XYZ file of C-alpha atoms in Angstrom:
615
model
C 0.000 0.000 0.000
C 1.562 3.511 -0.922
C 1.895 5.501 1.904
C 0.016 8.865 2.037
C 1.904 12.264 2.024
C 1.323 14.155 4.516
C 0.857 17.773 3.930
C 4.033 19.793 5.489
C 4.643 23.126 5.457
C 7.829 25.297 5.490
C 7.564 28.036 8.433
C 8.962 30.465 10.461
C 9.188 30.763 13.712
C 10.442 33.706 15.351
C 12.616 33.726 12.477
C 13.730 29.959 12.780
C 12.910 27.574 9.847
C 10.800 24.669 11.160
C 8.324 21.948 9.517
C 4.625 21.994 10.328
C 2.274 19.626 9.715
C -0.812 21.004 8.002
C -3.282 18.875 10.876
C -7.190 19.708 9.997
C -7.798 17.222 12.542
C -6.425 19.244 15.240
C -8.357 21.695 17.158
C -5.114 23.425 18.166
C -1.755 24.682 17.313
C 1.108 22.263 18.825
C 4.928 23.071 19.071
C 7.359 19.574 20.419
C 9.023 19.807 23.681
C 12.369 19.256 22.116
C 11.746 22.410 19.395
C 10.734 24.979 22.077
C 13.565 23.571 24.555
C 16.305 24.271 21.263
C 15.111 27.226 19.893
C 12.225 28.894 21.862
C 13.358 28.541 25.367
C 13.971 32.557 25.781
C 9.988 32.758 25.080
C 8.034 32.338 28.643
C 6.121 29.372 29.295
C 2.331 30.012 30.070
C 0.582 27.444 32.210
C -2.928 26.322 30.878
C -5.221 24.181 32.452
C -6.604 22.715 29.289
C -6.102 19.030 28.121
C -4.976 17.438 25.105
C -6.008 14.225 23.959
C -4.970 12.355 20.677
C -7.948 10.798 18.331
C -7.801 8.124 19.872
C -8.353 9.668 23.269
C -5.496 9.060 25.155
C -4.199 11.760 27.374
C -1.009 14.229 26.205
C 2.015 15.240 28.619
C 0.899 19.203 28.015
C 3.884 21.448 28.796
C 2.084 24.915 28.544
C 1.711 27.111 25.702
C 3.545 29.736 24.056
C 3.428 32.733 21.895
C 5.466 32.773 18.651
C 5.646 34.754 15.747
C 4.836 32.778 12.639
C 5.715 33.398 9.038
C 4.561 31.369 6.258
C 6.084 33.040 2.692
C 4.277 36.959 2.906
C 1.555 36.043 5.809
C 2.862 36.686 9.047
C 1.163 36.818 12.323
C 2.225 36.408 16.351
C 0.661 32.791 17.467
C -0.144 30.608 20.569
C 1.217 27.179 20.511
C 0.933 24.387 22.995
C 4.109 22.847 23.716
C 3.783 18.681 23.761
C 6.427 16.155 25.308
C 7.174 13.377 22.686
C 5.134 14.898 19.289
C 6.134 13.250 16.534
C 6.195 16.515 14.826
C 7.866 19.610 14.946
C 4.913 21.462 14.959
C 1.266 20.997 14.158
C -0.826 24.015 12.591
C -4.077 23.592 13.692
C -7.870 24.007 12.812
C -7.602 27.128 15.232
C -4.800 28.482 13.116
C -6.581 28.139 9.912
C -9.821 29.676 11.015
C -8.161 32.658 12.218
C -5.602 33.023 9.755
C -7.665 32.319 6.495
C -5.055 30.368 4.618
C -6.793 27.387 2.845
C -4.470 24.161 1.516
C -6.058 23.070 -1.928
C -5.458 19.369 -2.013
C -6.344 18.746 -5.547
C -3.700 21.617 -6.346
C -1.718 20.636 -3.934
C -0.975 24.739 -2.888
C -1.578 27.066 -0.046
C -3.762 29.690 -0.968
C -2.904 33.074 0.829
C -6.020 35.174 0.410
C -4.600 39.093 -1.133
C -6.251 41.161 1.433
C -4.266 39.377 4.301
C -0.744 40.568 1.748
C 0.624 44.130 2.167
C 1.250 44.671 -1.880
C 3.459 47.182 -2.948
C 2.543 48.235 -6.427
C 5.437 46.314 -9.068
C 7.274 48.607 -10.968
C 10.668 47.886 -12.821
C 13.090 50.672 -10.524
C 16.620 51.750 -11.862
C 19.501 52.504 -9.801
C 19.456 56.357 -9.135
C 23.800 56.901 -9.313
C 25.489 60.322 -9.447
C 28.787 59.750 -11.775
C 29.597 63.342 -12.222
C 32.413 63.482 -10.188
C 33.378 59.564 -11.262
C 36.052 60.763 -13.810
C 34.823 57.989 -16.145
C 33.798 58.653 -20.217
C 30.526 58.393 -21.378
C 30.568 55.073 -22.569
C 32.416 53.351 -18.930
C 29.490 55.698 -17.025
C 26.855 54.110 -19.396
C 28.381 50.420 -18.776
C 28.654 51.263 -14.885
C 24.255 52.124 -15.059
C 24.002 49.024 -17.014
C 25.873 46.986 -14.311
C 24.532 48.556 -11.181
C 20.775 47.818 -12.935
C 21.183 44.349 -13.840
C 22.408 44.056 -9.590
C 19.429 46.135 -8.677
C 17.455 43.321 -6.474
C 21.303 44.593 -4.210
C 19.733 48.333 -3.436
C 17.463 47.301 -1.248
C 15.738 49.202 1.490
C 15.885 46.018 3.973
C 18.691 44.771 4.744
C 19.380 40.929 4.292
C 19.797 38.111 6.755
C 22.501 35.570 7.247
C 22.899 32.691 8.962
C 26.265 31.500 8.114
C 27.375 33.036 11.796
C 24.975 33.553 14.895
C 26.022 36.331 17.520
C 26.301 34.449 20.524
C 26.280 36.398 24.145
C 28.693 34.213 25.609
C 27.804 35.486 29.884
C 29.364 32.283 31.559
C 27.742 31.927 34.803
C 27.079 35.604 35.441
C 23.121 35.957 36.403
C 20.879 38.016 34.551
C 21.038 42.142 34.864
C 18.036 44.988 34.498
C 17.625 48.116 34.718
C 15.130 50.660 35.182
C 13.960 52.252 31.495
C 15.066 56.072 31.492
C 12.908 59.125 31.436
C 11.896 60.771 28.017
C 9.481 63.051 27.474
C 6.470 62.888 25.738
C 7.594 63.452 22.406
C 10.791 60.993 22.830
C 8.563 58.538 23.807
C 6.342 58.859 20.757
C 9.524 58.379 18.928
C 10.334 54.910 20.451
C 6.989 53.855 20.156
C 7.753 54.674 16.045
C 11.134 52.997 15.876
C 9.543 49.616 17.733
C 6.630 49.147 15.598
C 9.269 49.756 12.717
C 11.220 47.107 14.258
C 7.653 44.893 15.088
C 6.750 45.009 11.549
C 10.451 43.905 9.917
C 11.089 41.265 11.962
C 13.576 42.820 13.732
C 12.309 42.704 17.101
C 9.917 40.740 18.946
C 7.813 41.058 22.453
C 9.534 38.798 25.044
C 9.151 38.078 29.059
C 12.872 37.998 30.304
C 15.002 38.417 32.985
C 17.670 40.656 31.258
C 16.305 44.063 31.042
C 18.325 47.167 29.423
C 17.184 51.191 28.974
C 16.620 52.685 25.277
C 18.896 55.103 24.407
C 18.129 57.900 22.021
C 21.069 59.983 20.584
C 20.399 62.894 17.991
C 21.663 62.414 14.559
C 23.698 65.052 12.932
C 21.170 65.940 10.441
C 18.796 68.837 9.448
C 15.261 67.290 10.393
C 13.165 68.709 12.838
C 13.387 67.591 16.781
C 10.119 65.919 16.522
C 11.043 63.798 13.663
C 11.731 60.028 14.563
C 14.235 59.903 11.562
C 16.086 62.745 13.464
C 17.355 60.384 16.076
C 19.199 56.738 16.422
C 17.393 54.415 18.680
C 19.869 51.969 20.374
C 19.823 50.087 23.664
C 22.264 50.785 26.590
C 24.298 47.473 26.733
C 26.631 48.602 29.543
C 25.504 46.314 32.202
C 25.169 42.954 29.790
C 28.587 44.215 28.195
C 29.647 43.831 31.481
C 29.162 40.488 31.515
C 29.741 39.047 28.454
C 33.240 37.075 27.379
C 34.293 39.340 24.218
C 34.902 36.764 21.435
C 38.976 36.614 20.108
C 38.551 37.509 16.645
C 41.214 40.232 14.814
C 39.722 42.962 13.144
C 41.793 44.334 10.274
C 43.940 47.125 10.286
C 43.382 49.903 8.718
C 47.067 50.853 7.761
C 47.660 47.326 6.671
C 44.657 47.660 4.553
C 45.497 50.358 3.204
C 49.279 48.690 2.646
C 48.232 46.040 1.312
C 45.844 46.864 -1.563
C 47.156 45.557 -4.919
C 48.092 48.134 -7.590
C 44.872 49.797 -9.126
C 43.938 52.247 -10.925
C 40.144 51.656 -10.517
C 38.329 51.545 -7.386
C 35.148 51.161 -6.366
C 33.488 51.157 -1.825
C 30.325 48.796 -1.293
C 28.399 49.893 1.917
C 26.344 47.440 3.523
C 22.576 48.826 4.818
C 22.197 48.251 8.054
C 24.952 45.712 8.525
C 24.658 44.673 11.845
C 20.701 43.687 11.589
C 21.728 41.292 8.957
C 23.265 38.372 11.528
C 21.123 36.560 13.567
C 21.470 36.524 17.221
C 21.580 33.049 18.497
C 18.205 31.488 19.654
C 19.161 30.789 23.468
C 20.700 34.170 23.524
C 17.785 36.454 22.564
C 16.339 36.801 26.112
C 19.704 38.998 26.792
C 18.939 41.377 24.584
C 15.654 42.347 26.181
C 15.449 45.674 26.078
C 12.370 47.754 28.673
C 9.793 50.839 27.656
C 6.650 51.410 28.828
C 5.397 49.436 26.377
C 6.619 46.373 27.537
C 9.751 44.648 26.896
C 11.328 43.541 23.986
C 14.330 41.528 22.404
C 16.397 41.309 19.427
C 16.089 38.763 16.452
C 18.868 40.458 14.610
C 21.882 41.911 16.228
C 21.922 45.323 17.662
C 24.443 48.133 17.847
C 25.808 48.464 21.167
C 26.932 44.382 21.854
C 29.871 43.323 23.170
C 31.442 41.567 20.282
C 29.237 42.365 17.742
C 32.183 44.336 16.107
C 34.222 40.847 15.325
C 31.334 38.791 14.628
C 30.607 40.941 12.209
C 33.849 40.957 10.702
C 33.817 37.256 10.386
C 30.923 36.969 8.714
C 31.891 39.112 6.188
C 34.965 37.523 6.206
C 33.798 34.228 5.662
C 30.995 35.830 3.005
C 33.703 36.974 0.698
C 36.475 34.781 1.495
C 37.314 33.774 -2.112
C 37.957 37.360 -3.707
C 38.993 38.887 -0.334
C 43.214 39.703 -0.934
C 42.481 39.222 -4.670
C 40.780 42.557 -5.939
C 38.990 42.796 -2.462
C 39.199 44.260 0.835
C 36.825 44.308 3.585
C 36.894 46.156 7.178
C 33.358 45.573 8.447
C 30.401 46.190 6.231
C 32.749 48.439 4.227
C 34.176 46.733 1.050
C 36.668 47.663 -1.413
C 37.124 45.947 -4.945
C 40.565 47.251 -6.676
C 41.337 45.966 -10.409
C 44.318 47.168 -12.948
C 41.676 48.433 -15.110
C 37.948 49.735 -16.058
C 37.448 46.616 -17.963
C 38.587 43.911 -15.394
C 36.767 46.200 -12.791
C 33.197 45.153 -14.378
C 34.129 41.592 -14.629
C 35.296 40.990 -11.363
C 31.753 41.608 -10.163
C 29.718 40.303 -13.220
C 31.966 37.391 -15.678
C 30.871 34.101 -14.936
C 31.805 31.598 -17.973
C 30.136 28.268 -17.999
C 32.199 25.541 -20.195
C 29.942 22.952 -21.696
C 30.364 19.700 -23.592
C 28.744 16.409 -24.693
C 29.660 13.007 -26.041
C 27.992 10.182 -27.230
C 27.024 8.867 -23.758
C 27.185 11.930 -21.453
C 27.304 16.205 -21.105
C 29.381 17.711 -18.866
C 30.084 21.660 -17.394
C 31.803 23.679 -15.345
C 31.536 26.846 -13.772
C 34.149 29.378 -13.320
C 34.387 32.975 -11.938
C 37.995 35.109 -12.621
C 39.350 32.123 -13.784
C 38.582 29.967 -11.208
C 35.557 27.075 -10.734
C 33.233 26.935 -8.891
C 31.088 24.474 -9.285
C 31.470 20.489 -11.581
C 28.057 18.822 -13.199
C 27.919 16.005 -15.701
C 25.254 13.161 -15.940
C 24.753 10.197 -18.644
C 22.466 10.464 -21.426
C 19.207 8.595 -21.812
C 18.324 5.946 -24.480
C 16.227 8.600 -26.668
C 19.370 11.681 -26.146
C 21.690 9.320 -27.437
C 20.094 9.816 -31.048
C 19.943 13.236 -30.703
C 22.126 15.223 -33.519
C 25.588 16.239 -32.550
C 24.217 19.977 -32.312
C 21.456 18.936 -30.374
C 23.200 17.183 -27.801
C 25.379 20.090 -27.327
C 23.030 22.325 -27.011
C 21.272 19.528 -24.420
C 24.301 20.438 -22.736
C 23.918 24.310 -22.467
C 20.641 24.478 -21.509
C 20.959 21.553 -18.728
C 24.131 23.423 -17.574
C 22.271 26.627 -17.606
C 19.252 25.254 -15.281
C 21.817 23.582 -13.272
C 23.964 26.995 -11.795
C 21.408 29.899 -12.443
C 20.957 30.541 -9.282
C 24.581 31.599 -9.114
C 24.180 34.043 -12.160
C 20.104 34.335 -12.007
C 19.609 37.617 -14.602
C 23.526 38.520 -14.744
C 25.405 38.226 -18.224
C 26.840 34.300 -18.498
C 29.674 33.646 -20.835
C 29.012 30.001 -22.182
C 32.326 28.639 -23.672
C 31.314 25.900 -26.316
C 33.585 23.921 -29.047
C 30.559 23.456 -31.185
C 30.531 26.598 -33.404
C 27.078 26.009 -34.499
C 25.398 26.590 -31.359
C 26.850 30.252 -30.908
C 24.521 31.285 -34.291
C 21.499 29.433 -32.740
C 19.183 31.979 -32.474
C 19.736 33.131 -36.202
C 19.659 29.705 -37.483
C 17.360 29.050 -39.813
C 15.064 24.910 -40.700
C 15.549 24.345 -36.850
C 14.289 21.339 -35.796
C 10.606 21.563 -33.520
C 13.035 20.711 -30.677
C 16.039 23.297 -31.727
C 13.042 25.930 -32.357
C 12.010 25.262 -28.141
C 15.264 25.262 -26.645
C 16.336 28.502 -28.781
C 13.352 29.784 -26.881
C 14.813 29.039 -23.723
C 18.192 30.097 -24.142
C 16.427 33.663 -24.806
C 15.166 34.041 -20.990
C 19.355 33.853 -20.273
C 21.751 36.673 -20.538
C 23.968 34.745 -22.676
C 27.995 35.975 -24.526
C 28.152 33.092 -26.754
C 32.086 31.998 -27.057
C 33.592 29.341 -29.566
C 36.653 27.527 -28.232
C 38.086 24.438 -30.207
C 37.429 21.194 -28.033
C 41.818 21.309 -26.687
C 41.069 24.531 -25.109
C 37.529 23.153 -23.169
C 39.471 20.037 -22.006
C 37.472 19.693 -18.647
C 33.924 19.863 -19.690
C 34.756 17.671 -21.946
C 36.150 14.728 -19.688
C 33.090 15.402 -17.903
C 31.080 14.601 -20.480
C 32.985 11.417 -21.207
C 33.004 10.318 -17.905
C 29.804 11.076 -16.355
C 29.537 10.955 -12.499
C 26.446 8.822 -12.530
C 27.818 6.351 -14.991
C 30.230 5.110 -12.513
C 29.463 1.839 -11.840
C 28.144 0.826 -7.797
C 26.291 2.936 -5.412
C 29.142 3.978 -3.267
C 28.488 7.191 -1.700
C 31.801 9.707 -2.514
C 31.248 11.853 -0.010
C 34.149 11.102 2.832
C 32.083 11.788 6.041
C 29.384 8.911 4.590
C 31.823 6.131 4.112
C 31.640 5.120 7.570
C 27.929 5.441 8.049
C 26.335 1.848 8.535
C 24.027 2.129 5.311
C 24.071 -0.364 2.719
C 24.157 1.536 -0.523
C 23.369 4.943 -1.779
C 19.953 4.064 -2.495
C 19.673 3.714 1.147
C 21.163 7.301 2.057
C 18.774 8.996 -0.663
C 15.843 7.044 0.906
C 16.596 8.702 4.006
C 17.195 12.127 2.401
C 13.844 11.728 0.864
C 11.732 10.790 3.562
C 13.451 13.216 6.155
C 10.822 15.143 7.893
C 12.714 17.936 8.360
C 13.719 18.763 5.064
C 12.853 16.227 2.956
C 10.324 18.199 1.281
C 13.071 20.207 -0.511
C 14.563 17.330 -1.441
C 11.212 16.352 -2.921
C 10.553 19.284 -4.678
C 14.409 19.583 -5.989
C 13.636 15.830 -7.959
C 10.449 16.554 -9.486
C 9.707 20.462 -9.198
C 7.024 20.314 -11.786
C 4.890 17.766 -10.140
C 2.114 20.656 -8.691
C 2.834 19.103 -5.246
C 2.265 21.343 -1.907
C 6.080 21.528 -1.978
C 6.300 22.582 -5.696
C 4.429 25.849 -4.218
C 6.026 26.454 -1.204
C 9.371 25.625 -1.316
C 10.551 27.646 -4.013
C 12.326 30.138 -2.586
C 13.781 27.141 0.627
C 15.035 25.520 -2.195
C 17.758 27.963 -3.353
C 20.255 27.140 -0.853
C 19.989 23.079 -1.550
C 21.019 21.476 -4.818
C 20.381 17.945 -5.918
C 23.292 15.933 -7.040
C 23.270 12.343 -8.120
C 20.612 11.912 -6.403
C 22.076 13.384 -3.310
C 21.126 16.401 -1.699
C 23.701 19.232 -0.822
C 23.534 22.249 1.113
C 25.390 24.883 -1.707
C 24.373 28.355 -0.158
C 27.694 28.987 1.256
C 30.974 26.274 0.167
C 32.703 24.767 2.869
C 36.377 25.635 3.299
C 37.603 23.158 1.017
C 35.244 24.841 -1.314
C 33.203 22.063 -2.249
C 29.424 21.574 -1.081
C 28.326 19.647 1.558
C 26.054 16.978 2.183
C 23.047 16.961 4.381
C 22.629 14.154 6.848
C 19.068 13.272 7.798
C 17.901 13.302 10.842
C 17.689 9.709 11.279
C 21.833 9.519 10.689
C 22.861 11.949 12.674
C 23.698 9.795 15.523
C 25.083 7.515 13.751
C 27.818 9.954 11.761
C 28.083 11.048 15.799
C 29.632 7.860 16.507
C 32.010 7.306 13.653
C 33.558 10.960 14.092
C 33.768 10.918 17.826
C 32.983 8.179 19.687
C 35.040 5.171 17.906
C 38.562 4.992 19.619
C 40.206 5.856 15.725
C 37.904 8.942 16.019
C 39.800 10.212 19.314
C 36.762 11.252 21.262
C 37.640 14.502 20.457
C 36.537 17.912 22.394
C 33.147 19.998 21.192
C 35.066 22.157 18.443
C 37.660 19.891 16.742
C 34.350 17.332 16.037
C 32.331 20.582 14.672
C 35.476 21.416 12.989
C 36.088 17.711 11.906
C 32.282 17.645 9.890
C 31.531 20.959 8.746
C 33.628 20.825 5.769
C 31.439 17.877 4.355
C 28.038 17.907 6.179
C 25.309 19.901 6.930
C 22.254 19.871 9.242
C 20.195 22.610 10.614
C 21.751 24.040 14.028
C 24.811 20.958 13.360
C 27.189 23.276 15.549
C 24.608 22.902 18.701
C 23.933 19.296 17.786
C 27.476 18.457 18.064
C 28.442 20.553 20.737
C 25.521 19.329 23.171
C 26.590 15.780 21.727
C 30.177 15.788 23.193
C 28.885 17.249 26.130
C 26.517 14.443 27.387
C 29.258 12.039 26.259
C 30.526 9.471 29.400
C 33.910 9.551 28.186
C 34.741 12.804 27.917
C 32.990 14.022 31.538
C 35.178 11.104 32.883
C 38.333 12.514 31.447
């Protein structure tokens, strides 16, 4: 009998990505012990008399309830959850959820419908960069290709800033108990001014309304600007720190120095400065650390989701984000000291493509295609796969151009609507959308290669040597199902098929996996897991986590949850493994695996190990 699927949804919580089950036979919303106690233990935990039973009647171990603030793609909303010991699930959205929120799932569409009225639209319009190159010193025509370039990276001039996760800020306060303080004095037209800058703050996500024990003052300091002193843009709300500062263990991380900087910058006689907006809001604070950011007004108190000016250690945390962000260009052509970056190059013309040239290199061969991706003459990312039975008798032309527009699919989320150089040895395919008695099938893909921003480059097949050895010797024509990846070797799984099952049927993110295979199968992922999806790619068969590359620079794998004791074992507890402390095994895995949270899964790992407390 084919199991059913069940309908799971991709949410936020508070912003932290969890999986819901969609439960119309629930009458309320349910959170598991285990999620709240890892990620929502900061939030208070109400007591509630009321009883939970499951269908079949028996009685639940109800933990209280809590309030959360949920996000599910543009709907957002704060939300009461009951927290339950041993749920199967990370969270159940219940009948009481749907009533109130009006979001319907169509089964026989398989989508969540978000009703319009419940959407704040902003009316579409196509906006160009507004830039001011009268003072740049460049001609016409570099001024006109400067536009060009800032307007195809025009999605970058945002007026929110983005979000990373690739470092939390943690608020390291070792033993030290909590510390509050009394919210200072403002008058009445101050106060109207906080009230502005926290529903500001409410609305982005920025903030959110939290019972805590750590307490600190507002603090508002007058810009040095020309708007009125009743204007809330006139002044820079930030949080008095002094007392938590106090208390926190400052991270060791070197900040650059200037001088050296400035030293060290290669010869250039181009030069452009990237600011980031609002820098600091784009790293996450750490989930068990957001209670000490509570901040008091007579509005209540509230705490950071995003980290706030004023931190001890925010300064370095910052910087290695960054650093880690842009560690492949940065002593290249660029230089970063906190959110300010600087990108050097000999010339006008290498300036542009140091921040636009990607060349894809693409071949195909009787039984496979291959490609590769480079940036400044370096790759970054290696496909190939067999050909079918019925792309086997496809024309020469037609299974190189088989290999463009696979390639193309493959890596355009690294180029999206940027100009791509593809590098082919088949000069045929460079006049393709000229050509003339195309083929019904030549006639469709020429279609498709139009929604690219394609450079079309002929190189004889000695100077594409790598895509084509790709192409000849297809990774999935290998012969076994031997898993490559290193950290997987020692996993007690029988094949590869085994590992994918297990990818597949993960409930925490084996709907992207899902939708990632078959994305055109109208399924409730196919809808909602677009824009998840982006940071996951599906290799072989295997699923990879590709948002950021490790520092090997190759992707990494993502172990389910049902093997993540298991890898556990092989890389620390087996004598050859060394039972090694909390960050050599983080450091030991993170170069080839990935999991949600893995540093805090590894770390509370080694510490409820036997051994190690012994030793």
């Amino acid at each position: 009998m084919t199991p059913v699927e069940l309908p799971y949804v991709p949410i936020l919580l508070n912003e932290t990505f969890i999986t819901a089950l969609w439960d119309t036979g629930a009458e309320k919303s349910f959170i598991s012990e285990e999620v709240y106690r890892n990620y929502f233990s900061y939030r208070p935990r109400q007591k509630t008399k009321d009883r939970v039973v499951t269908a079949q009647g028996a009685p639940c171990s109800h933990l209280g309830r809590v309030e959360l603030q949920i996000r599910i793609r543009e709907f957002q909303k704060p939300w009461e959850f009951h927290i339950l010991d041993n749920m199967q699930y990370q969270c159940i959205l219940g009948i009481d959820f749907m009533k109130a929120s009006r979001l319907t799932l169509d089964f026989d569409q398989k989508s969540l419908i978000i009703p319009d009225h419940l959407i704040k639209q902003k009316p579409k319009e196509e906006k160009l960069v507004d830039i001011d190159l009268t003072e740049s010193k460049l001609n016409d025509e570099q001024q006109r290709q400067l536009k060009a370039l800032f307007n195809n990276f025009k999605g970058l001039f945002s007026d929110q800033p983005g979000l990373t996760h690739v470092v939390y800020h943690e608020i390291d306060t070792g033993d030290k108990g909590p510390v509050m303080s009394r919210p200072y004095k403002y008058d009445r037209v101050k106060q109207g001014i906080i009230d502005y800058h926290i529903d500001k703050m409410l609305r982005d996500g920025t903030i959110c309304p939290i019972n805590s024990p750590y307490a600190s003052p507002v603090v508002l300091t007058r810009k040095n600007n020309d708007l009125p002193p009743d204007s809330p843009e006139a002044y820079r709300f930030a949080i008095d720190y002094r007392k938590l500062n106090a208390i926190t263990k400052y991270p060791r991380y070197p900040l650059p120095v200037i001088d050296d900087l400035l030293t060290n910058i290669p010869h250039t006689n181009v030069m452009s400065t990237l600011d980031l907006r609002s820098g600091y809001f784009q790293l996450a604070i750490s989930p068990k650390d957001i209670e000490k950011t509570a901040f008091i007004t007579r509005n209540g108190t509230f705490a950071f989701l995003r980290m706030p000016f004023g931190l001890s250690g925010a300064a370095p945390n910052f910087q290695r984000a960054i650093d880690i962000i842009l560690q492949p260009v940065i002593g290249r052509f660029v230089s970063v000291y906190m959110d300010d970056v600087i990108i050097t190059s000999p010339s006008f013309k290498d300036h542009l493509n140091h921040l636009t040239q990607f060349k894809l290199f693409t071949d195909a061969s009787g039984v496979g295609i291959g490609a590769v991706l480079q940036q400044n003459q370096k790759p970054i990312a290696f496909a190939s796969r067999t050909l079918n039975k019925a792309e086997r008798n496809y024309t020469v032309t037609e299974r190189e151009c088989l290999a463009v527009i696979w390639a193309l699919n493959k890596f355009k989320t690294y180029f999206g609507p940027l100009p791509v150089k593809v590098i082919t040895d088949h000069a045929a395919l460079t006049k393709l959308t000229n050509g003339k008695n195309l083929s019904s099938r030549m006639i469709r893909w020429a279609l498709k290669l139009s929604e690219f921003n394609i450079e079309w480059e002929h190189r004889p097949g000695f100077q594409n040597v790598v895509a084509d050895l790709l192409s000849r010797n297809p990774v999935d024509s290998v012969e076994g199902s031997q898993i490559s990846c290193a950290a997987l070797r020692a996993l007690a799984i029988n094949s590869r098929e085994q590992f994918i099952k297990e990818q597949r049927e993960d409930p925490e993110l084996g709907h992207i996996y899902r939708y990632l295979e078959n994305p055109d199968d109208g399924s409730v992922n196919a809808t909602i897991c677009e824009s998840w999806s982006q940071d996951f790619k599906l290799i072989n068969g295997l699923l990879f986590y590709a948002k950021y590359f490790s520092n090997l620079g190759e992707l990494r794998v993502y172990i389910p949850g049902s093997l993540r004791k298991d890898i556990m074992k092989e890389f620390h507890d087996l004598p050859l493994a060394g039972h090694l402390g909390k960050r050599k095994t983080y450091l030991k895995l993170r170069d080839t695996c990935y999991f949600p949270f893995m540093r805090k899964y590894i770390f509370e790992y080694v510490s409820t190990c036997d051994r190690c407390q012994k030793v």
